[in-house]
GROMACS .gro file of C-alpha atoms in nm:
model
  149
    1UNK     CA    1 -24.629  11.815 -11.618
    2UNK     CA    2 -24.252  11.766 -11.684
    3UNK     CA    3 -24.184  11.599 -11.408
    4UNK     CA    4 -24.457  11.353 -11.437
    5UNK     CA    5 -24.308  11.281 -11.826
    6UNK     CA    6 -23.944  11.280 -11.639
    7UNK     CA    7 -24.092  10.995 -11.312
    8UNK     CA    8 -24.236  10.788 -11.629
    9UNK     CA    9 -23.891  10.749 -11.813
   10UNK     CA   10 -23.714  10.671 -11.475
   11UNK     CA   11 -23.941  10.425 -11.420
   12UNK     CA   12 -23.922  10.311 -11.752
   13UNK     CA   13 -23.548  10.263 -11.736
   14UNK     CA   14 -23.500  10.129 -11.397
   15UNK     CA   15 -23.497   9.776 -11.321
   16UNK     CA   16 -23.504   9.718 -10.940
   17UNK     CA   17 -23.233   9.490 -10.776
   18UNK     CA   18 -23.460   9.377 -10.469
   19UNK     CA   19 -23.820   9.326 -10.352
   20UNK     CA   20 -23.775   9.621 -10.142
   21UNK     CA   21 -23.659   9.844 -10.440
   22UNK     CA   22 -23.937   9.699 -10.668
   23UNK     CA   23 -24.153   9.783 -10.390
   24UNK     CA   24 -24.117  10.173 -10.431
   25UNK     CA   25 -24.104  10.190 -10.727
   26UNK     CA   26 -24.449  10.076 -10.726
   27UNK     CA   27 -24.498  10.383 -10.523
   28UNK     CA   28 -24.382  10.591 -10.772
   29UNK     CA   29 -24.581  10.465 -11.051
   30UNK     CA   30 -24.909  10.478 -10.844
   31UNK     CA   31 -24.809  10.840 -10.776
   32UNK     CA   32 -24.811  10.877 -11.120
   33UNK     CA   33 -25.117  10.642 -11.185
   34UNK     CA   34 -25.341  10.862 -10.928
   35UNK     CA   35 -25.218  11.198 -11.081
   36UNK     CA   36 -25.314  11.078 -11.439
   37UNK     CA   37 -25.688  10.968 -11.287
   38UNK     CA   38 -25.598  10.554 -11.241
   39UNK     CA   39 -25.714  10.554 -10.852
   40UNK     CA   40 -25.777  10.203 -10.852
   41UNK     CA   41 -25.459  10.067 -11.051
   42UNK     CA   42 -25.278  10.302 -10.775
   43UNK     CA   43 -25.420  10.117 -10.531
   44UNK     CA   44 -25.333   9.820 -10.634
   45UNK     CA   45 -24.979   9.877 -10.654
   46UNK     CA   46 -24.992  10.029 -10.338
   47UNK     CA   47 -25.097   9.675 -10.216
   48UNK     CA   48 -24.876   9.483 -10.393
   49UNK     CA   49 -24.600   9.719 -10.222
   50UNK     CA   50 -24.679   9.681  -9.881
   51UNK     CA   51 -24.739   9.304  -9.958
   52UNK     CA   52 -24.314   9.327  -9.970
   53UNK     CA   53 -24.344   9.568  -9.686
   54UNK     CA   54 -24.503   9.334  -9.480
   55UNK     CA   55 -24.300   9.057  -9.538
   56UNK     CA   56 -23.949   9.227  -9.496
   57UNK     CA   57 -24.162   9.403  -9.179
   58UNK     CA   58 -24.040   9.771  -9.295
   59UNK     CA   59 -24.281   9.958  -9.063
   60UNK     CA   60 -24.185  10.282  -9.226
   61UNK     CA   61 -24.258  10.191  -9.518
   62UNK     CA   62 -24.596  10.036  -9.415
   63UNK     CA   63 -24.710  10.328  -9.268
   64UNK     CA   64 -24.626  10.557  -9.550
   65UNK     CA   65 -24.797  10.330  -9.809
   66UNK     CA   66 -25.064  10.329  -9.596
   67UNK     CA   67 -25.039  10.720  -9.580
   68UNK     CA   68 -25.034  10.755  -9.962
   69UNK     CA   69 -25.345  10.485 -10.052
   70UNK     CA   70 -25.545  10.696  -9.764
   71UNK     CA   71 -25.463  11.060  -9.968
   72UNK     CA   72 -25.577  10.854 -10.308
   73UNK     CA   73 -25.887  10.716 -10.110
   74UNK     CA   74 -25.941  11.070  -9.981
   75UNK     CA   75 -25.962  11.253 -10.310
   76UNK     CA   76 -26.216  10.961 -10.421
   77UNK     CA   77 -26.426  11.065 -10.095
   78UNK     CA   78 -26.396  10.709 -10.006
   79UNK     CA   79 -26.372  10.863  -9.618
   80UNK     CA   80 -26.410  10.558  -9.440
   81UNK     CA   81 -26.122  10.343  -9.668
   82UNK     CA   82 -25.913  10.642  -9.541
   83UNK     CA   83 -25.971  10.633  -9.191
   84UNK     CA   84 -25.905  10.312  -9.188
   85UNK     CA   85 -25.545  10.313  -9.363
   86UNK     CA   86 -25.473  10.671  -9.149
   87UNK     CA   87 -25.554  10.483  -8.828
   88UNK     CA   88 -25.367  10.159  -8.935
   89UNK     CA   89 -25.066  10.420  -9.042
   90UNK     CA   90 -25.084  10.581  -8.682
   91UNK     CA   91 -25.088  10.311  -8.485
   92UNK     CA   92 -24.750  10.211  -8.636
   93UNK     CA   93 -24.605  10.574  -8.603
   94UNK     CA   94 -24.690  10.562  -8.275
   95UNK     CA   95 -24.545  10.252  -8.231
   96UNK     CA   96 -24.218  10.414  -8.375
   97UNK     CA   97 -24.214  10.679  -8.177
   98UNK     CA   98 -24.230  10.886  -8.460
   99UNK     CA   99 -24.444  11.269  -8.310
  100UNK     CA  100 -24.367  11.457  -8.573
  101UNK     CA  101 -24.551  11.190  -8.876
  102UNK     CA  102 -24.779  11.115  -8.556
  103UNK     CA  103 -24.895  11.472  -8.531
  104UNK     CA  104 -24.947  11.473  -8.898
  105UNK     CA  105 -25.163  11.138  -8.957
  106UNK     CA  106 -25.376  11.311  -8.679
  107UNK     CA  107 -25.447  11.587  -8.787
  108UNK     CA  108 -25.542  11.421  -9.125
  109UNK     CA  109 -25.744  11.153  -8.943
  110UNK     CA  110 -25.913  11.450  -8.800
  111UNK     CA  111 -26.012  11.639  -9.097
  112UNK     CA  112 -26.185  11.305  -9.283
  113UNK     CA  113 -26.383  11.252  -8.919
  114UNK     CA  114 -26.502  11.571  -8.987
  115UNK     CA  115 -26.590  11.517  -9.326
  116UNK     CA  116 -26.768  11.210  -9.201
  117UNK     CA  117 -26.968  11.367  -8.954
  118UNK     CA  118 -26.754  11.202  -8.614
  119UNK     CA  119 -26.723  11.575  -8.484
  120UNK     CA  120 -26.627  11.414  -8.079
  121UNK     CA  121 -26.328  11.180  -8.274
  122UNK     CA  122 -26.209  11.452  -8.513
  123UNK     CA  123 -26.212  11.687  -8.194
  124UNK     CA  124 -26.009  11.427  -7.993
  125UNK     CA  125 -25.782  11.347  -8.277
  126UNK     CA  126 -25.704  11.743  -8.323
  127UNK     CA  127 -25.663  11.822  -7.935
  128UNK     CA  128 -25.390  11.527  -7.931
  129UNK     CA  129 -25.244  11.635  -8.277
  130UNK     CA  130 -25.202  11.991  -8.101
  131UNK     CA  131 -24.999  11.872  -7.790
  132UNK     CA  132 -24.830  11.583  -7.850
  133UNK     CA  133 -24.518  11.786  -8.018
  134UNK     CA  134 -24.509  12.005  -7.623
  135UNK     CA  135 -24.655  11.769  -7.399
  136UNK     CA  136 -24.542  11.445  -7.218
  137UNK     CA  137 -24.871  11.374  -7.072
  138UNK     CA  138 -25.059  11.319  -7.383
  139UNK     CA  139 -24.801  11.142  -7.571
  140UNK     CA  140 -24.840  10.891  -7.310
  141UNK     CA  141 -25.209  10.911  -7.309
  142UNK     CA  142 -25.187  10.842  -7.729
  143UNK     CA  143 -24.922  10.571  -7.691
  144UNK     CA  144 -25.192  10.375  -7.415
  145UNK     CA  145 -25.496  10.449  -7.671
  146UNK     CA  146 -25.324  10.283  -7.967
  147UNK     CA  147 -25.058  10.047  -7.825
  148UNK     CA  148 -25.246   9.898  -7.513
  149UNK     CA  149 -25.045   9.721  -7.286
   0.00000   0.00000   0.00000
């Protein structure tokens, strides 16, 4: 894939000014790493990013880490390693206020409870990834069920 060949020459050529910046681009190269069938040196550089995440508390940029090592743990059918970095990634959505990526992790977390045989939590998980975007109610009822007060 050209663009593959065209991410590993970038990456090749940059040299990152900041933690931060070092920090995706360790994204990018376990993108590449999990495309060329390295899902376990991906995941380790997803770790070592959100170990900079963490510290510089990017919550963004948690939660999409998290996002991408749950994808890589997906395809490996590692289902509950997923779950576990989807729910970790929705709690802090939630926390942002962020329905759209909200709606999304949900509907995710949904699909690998299915997969996993937790047919009431995938059904709860779709019914709020449904309504959220429309209704009040049940955005409230989502933010109480992962932020508790």
């Amino acid at each position: 894939m050209l663009w593959l060949e065209r991410l590993q020459h970038a990456l090749d050529l940059y040299r990152p000014a900041s933690p931060l910046d070092h920090a995706r681009v360790q994204r990018f190269e376990a993108q590449l790493l999990a495309r060329q069938g390295e899902p376990q040196q991906a995941l380790a550089l997803l770790e070592e990013a959100m170990q900079s995440y963490r510290q510089a508390a990017v919550r963004p940029a948690i939660a999409a880490t998290l996002e991408e090592a749950a994808q890589i743990h997906q395809q490996q059918q590692e289902f509950a390693n997923a779950q576990d970095k989807l729910q970790r990634a929705l709690n802090i959505r939630v926390w942002m206020m962020d329905r759209r990526s909200s709606r999304e992790l949900l509907q995710t977390l949904a699909m690998v409870q299915q997969q996993m045989g937790q047919y009431e939590a995938a059904a709860i998980n779709q019914h709020y990834a449904d309504t959220i975007h429309t209704d009040e109610e049940n955005w409230q009822r989502l933010q109480e069920r992962v932020r508790p007060r």
